[in-house]
Tab-separated table of C-alpha atoms and ligand atoms in Angstrom:
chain	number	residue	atom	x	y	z
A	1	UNK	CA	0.000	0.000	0.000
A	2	UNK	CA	0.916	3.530	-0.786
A	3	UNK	CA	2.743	5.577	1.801
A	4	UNK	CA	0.157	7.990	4.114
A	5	UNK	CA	-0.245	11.641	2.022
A	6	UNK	CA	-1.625	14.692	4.378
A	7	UNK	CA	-3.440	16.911	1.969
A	8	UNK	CA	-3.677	20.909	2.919
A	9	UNK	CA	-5.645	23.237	0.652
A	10	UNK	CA	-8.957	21.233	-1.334
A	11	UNK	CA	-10.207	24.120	-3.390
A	12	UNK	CA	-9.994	24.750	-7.099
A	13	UNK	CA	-6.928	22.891	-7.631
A	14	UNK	CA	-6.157	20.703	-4.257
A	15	UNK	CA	-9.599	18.701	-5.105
A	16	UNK	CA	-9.207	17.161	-8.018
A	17	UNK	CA	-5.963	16.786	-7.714
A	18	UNK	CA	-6.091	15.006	-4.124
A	19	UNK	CA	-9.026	13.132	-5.885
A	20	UNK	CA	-6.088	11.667	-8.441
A	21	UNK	CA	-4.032	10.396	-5.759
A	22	UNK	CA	-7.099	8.737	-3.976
A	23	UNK	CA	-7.854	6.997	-6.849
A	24	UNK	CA	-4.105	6.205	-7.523
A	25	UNK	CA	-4.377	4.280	-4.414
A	26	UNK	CA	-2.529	6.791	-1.913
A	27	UNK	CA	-4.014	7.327	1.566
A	28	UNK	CA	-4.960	10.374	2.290
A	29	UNK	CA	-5.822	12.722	5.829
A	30	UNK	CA	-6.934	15.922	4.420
A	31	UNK	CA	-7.591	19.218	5.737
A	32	UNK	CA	-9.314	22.220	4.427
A	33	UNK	CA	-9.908	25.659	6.500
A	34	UNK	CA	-13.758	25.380	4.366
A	35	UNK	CA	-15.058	21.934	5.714
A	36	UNK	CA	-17.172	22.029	2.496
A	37	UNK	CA	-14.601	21.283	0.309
A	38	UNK	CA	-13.463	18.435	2.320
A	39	UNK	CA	-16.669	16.382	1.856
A	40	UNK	CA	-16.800	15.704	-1.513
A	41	UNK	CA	-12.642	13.439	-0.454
A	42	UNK	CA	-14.710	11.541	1.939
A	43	UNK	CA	-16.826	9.743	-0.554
A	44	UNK	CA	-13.951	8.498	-1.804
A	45	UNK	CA	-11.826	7.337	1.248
A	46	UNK	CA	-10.179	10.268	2.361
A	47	UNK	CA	-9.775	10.960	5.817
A	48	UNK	CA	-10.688	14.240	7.481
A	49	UNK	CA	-8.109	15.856	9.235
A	50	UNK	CA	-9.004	18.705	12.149
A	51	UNK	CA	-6.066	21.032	11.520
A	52	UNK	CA	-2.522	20.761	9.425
A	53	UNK	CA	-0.934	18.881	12.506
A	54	UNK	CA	-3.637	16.135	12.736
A	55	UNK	CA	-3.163	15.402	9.109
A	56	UNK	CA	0.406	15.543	9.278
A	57	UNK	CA	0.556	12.702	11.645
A	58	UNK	CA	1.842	9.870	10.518
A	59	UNK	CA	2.401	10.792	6.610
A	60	UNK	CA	5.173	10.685	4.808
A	61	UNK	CA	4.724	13.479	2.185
A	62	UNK	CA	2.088	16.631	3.127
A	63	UNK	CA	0.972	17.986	0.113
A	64	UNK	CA	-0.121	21.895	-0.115
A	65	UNK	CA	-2.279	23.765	-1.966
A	66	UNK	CA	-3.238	27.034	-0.733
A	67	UNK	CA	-3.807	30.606	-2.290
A	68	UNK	CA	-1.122	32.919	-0.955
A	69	UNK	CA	2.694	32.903	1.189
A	70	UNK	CA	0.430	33.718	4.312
A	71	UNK	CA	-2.154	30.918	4.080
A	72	UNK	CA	1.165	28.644	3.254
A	73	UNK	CA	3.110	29.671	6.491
A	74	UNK	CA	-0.149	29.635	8.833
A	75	UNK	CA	-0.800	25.970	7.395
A	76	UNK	CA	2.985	24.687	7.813
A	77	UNK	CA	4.480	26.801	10.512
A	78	UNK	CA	1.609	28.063	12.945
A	79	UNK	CA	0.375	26.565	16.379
A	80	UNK	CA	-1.491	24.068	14.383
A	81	UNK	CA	0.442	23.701	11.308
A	82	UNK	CA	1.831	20.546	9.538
A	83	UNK	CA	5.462	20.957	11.303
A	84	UNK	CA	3.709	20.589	14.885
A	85	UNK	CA	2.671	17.244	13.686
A	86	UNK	CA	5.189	15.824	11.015
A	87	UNK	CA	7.984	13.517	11.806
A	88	UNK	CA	11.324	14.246	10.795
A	89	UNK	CA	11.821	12.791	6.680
A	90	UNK	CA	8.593	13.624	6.089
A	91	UNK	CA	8.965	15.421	3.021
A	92	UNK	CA	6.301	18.989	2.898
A	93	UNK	CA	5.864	19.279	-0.917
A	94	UNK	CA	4.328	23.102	-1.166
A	95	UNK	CA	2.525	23.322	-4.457
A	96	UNK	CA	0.978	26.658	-4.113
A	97	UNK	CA	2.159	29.712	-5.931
A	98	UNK	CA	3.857	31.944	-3.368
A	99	UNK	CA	7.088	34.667	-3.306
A	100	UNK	CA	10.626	32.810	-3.665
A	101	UNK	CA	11.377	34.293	-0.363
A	102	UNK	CA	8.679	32.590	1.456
A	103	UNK	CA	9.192	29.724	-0.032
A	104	UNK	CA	12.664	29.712	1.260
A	105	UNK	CA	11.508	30.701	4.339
A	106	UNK	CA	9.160	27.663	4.258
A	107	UNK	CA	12.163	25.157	3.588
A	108	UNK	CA	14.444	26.970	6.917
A	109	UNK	CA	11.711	26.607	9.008
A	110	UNK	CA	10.680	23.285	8.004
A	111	UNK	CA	14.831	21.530	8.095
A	112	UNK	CA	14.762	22.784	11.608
A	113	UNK	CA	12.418	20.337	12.042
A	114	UNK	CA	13.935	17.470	10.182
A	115	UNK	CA	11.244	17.959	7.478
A	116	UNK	CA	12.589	18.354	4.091
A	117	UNK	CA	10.772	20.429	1.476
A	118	UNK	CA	9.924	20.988	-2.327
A	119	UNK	CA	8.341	24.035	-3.799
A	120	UNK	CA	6.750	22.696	-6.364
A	121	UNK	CA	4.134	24.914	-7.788
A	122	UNK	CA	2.204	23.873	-11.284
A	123	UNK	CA	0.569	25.058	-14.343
A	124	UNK	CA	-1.947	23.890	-15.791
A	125	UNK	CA	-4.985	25.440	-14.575
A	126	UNK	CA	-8.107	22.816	-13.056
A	127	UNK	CA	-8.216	21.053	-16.311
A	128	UNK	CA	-4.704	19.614	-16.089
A	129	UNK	CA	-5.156	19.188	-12.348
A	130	UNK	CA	-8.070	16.895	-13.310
A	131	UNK	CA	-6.583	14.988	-15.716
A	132	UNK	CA	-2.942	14.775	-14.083
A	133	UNK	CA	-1.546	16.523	-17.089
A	134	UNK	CA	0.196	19.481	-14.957
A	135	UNK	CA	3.714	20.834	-15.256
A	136	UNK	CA	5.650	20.448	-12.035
A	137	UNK	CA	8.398	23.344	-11.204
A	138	UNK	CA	10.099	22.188	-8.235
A	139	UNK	CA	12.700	24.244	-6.122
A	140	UNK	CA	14.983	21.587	-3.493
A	141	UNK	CA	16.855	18.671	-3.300
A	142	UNK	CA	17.144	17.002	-6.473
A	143	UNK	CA	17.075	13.898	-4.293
A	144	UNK	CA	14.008	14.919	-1.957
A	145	UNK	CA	12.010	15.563	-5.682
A	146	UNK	CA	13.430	11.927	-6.945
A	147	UNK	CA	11.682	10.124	-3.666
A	148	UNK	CA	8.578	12.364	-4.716
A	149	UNK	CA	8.506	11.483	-8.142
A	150	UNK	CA	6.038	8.465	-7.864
A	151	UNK	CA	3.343	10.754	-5.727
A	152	UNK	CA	4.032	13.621	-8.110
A	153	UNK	CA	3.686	11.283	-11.647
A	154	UNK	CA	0.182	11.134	-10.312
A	155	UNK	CA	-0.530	14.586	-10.807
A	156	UNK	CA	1.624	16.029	-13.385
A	157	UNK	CA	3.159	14.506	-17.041
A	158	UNK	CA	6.226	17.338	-16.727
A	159	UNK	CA	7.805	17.455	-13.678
A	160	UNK	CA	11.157	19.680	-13.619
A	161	UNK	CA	14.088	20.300	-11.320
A	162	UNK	CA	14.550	23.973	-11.493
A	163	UNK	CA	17.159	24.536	-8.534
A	164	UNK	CA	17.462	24.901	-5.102
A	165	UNK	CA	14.915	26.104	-2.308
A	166	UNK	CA	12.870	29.067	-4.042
A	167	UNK	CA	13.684	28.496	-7.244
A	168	UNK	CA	10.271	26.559	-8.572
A	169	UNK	CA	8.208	29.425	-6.989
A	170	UNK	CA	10.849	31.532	-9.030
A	171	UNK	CA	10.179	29.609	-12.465
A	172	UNK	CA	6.497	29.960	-11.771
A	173	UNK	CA	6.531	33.791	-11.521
A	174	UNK	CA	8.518	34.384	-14.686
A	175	UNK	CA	5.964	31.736	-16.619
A	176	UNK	CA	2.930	34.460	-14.541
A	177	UNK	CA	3.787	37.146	-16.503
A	178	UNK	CA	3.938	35.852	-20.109
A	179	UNK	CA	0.855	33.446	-19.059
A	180	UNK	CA	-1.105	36.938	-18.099
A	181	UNK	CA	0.194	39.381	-20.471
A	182	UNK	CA	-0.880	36.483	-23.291
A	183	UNK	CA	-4.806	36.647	-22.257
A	184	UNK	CA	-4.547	40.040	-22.122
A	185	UNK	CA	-3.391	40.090	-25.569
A	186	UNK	CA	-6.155	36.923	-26.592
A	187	UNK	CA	-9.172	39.492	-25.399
A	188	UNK	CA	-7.465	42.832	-26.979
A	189	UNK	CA	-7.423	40.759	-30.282
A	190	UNK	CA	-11.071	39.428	-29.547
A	191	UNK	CA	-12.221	42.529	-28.744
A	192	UNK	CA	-11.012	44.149	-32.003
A	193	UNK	CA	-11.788	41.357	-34.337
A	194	UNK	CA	-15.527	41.837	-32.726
A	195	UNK	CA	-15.611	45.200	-33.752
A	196	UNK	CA	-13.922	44.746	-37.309
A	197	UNK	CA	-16.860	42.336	-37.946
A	198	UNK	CA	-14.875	38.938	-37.741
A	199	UNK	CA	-16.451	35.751	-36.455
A	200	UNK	CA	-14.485	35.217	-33.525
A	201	UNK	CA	-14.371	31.525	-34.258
A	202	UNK	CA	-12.722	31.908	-37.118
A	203	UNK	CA	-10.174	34.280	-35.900
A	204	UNK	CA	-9.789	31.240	-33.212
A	205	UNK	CA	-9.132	28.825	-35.902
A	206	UNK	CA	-6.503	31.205	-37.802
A	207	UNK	CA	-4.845	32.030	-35.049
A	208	UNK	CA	-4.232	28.810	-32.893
A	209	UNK	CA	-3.019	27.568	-36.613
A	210	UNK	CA	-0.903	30.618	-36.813
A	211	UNK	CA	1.989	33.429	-35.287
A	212	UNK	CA	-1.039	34.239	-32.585
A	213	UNK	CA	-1.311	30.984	-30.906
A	214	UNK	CA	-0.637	31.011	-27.015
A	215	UNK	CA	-2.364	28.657	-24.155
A	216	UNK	CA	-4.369	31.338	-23.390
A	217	UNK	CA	-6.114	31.125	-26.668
A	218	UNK	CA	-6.600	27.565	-26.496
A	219	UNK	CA	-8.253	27.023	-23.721
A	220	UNK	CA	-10.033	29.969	-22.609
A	221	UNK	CA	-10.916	32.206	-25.527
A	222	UNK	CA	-12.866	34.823	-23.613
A	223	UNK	CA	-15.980	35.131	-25.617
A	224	UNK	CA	-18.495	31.735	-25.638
A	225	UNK	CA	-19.007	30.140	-28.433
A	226	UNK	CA	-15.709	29.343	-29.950
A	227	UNK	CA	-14.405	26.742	-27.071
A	228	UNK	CA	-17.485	24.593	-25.005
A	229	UNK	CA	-14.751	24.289	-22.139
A	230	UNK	CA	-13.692	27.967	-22.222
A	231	UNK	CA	-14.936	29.593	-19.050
A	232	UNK	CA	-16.680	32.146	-21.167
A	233	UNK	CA	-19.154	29.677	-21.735
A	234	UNK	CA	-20.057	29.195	-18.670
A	235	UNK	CA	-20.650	32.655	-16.887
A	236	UNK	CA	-16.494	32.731	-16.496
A	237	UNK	CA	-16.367	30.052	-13.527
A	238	UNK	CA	-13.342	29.717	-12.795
A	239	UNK	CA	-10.439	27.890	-13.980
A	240	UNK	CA	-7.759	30.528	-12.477
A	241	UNK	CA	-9.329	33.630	-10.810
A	242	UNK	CA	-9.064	36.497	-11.855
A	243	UNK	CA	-7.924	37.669	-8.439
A	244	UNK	CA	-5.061	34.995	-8.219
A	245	UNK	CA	-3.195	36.448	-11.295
A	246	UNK	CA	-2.906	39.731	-9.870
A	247	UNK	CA	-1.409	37.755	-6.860
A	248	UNK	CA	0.718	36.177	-8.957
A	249	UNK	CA	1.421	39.716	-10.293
A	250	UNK	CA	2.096	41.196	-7.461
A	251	UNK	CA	4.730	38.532	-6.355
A	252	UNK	CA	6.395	39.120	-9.602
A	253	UNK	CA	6.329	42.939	-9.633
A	254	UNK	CA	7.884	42.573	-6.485
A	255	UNK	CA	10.846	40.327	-7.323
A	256	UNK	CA	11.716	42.150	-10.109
A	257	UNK	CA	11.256	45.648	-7.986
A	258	UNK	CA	14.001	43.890	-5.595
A	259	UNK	CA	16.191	42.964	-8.781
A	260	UNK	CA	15.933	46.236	-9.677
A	261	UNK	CA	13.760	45.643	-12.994
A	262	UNK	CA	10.896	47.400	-14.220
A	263	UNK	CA	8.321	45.281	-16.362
A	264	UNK	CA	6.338	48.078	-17.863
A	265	UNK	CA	4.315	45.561	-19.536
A	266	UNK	CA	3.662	43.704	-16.596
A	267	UNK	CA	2.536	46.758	-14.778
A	268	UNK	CA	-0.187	47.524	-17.155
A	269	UNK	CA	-1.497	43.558	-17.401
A	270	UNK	CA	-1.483	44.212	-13.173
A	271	UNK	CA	-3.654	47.023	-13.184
A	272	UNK	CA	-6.608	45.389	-15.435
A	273	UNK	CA	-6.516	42.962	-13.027
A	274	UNK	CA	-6.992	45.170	-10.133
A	275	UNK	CA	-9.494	46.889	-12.780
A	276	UNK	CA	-11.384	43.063	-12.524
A	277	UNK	CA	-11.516	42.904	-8.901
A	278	UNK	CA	-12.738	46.525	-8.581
A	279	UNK	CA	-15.383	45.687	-10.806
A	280	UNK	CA	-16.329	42.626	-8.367
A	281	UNK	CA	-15.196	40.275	-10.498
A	282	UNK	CA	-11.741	39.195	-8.680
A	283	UNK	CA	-13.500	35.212	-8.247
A	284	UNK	CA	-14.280	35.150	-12.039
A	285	UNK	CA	-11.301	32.918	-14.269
A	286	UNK	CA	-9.003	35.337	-15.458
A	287	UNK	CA	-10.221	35.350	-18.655
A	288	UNK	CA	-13.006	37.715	-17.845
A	289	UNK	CA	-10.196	40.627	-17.741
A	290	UNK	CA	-12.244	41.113	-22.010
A	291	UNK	CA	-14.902	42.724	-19.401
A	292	UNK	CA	-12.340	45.496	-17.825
A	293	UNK	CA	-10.972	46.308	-21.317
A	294	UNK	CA	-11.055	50.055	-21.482
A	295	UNK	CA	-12.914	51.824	-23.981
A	296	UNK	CA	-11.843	55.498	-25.573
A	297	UNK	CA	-12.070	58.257	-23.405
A	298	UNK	CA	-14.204	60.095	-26.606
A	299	UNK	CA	-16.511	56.225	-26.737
A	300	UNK	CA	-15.527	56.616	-30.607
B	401	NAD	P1	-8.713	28.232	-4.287
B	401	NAD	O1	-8.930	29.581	-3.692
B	401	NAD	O2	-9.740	27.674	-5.208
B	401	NAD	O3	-8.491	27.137	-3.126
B	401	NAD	C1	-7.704	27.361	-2.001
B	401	NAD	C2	-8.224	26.494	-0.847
B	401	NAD	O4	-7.369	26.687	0.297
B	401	NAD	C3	-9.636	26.866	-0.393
B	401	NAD	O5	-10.451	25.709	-0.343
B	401	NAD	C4	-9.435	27.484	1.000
B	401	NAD	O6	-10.536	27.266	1.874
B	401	NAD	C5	-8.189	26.745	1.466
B	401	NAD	N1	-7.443	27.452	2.520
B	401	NAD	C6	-7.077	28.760	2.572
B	401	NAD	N2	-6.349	28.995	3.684
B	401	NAD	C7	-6.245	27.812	4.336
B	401	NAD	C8	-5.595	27.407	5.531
B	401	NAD	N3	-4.871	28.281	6.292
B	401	NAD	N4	-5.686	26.104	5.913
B	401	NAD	C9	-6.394	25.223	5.162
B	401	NAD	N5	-7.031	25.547	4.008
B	401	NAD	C10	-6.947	26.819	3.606
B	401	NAD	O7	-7.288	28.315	-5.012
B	401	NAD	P2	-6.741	27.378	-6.214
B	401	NAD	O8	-7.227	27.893	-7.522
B	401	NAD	O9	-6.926	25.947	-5.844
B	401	NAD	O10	-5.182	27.790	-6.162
B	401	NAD	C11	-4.306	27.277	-5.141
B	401	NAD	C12	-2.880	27.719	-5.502
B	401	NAD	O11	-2.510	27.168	-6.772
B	401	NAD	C13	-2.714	29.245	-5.631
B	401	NAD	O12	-1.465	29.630	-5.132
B	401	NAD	C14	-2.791	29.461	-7.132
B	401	NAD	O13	-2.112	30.650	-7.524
B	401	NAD	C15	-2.139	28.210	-7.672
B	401	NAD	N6	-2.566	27.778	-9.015
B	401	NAD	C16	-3.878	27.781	-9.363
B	401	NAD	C17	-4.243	27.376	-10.652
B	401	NAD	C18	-5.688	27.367	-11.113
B	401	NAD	O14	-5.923	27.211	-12.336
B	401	NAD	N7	-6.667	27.521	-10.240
B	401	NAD	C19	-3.262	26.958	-11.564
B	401	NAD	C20	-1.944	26.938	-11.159
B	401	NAD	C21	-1.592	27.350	-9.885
């Protein structure tokens, strides 16, 4: 039988893909701050954990899966966290997409404790975590991510050694800002074909055959009718919130503010975002940034 996983963080991304390692055989305590989006693990043999600690018990990898740096080091390093209840060679595989620093930060804390650590955040969006088809980044020990490569096969087809602690999470910003700045661009081009009188599915077909093509136009053109998975097409559920990118955003603007960069591109992609949660639409995928576009001052 598989080793014992504790699984921390069952929302848009944790649940399906602790749902893959269920069904992979893997046993699994998991924990979720919402005890709604634990139930649906039960049904399938999951156990329910009380706190980070009481799923850390007794596993030998704790998987987690949470929005931001602060949920991560509440979850692994507060009173109840997974280091009060992990034994030292557990390995803490951090999967969320958080600042470099904290997931450094992260690793200290966590070696103090005898626990090793991967950061090992993913793209893919809730389709690949569904179908195990994600691309792994992970930051470490090149030997901590080989004894994780059988729970991590599970989840993702791509799984990559990018460097030492930090250094995933650092890969993962970097892929952020072409990843944002290339929906951006998808809706721009949407939006203007629309108004130039083209039939945005055949601009879809041109362009995914041609110079244009980009992920983002793939699988989430942001007007329905093109793609029947596209989260235009259904009321922009997400998929990847809206409000996640400009976290992701943030955390790059930042690094690159401390490398002394500017990414004048990036700072304009930010702002729409912000534009999309002002506008009360921060849970929609991030595809529904077409709504924020701005119009001309003069409306012509
Ligand atoms: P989500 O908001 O859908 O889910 C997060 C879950 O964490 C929620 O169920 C929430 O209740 C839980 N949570 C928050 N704080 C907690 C705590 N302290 N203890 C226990 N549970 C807690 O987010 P998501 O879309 O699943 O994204 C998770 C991470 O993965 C984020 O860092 C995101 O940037 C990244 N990511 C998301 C996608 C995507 O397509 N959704 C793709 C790649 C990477």
């Amino acid at each position: 039988m598989n080793p014992h996983v504790a699984f921390i963080g069952l929302g848009t991304m944790g649940r399906p893909m602790a749902s893959r390692l269920l069904a992979a055989g893997w046993q699994l305590a998991v924990h979720d701050k919402d005890p709604e989006a634990v139930k649906p693990l039960l049904d399938d043999g999951a156990h329910p954990a009380g706190s980070p600690a009481d799923a850390a018990e007794g596993a030998s990898f704790i998987i987690t899966m949470l929005p931001n740096g602060q949920h991560v080091l509440d979850a692994v390093t507060g009173e109840h966290g997974a280091l009060a209840g992990a034994s030292p060679g557990t390995v803490l595989i951090d999967m969320s997409t958080i600042n470099p620093l904290t997931s450094r930060n992260v690793a200290t804390a966590a070696r103090a404790r005898g626990v090793e650590v991967l950061d090992a955040p993913v793209s893919g969006s809730s389709a690949g975590a569904a179908d195990g088809t994600l691309t792994i980044m992970a930051g470490g020990d090149a030997g901590v991510l080989d004894r994780s490569r059988d729970l991590l096969s599970v989840l993702g087809t791509k799984i990559v050694h990018c460097g030492g602690p930090g250094m995933g999470s650092a890969v993962k910003l970097a892929n952020q800002v072409m990843a944002a700045a290339s929906m951006v661009a998808v809706a721009e081009s949407f939006r203007l074909a629309q108004s130039l009188g083209v039939d945005p599915r055949l601009l879809h077909e041109v362009s995914t055959a041609g110079s244009g093509d980009s992920w983002s136009l793939r699988t989430r053109p942001p007007v329905p009718g093109v793609v029947a998975t596209s989260p235009a097409d259904h009321g922009f559920r997400p998929g990847f919130k809206g409000d996640l990118m400009r976290k992701d955003l943030d955390l790059a603007l930042s690094a690159a503010a401390s490398a002394g960069l500017d990414l004048p591109l990036t700072s304009a992609v930010h702002d729409l975002y912000a534009d999309l949660a002002a506008a009360g639409l921060g849970d929609r995928d991030f595809s529904a940034v077409i709504d924020v576009l701005p119009r001309r001052a003069d409306g012509s």
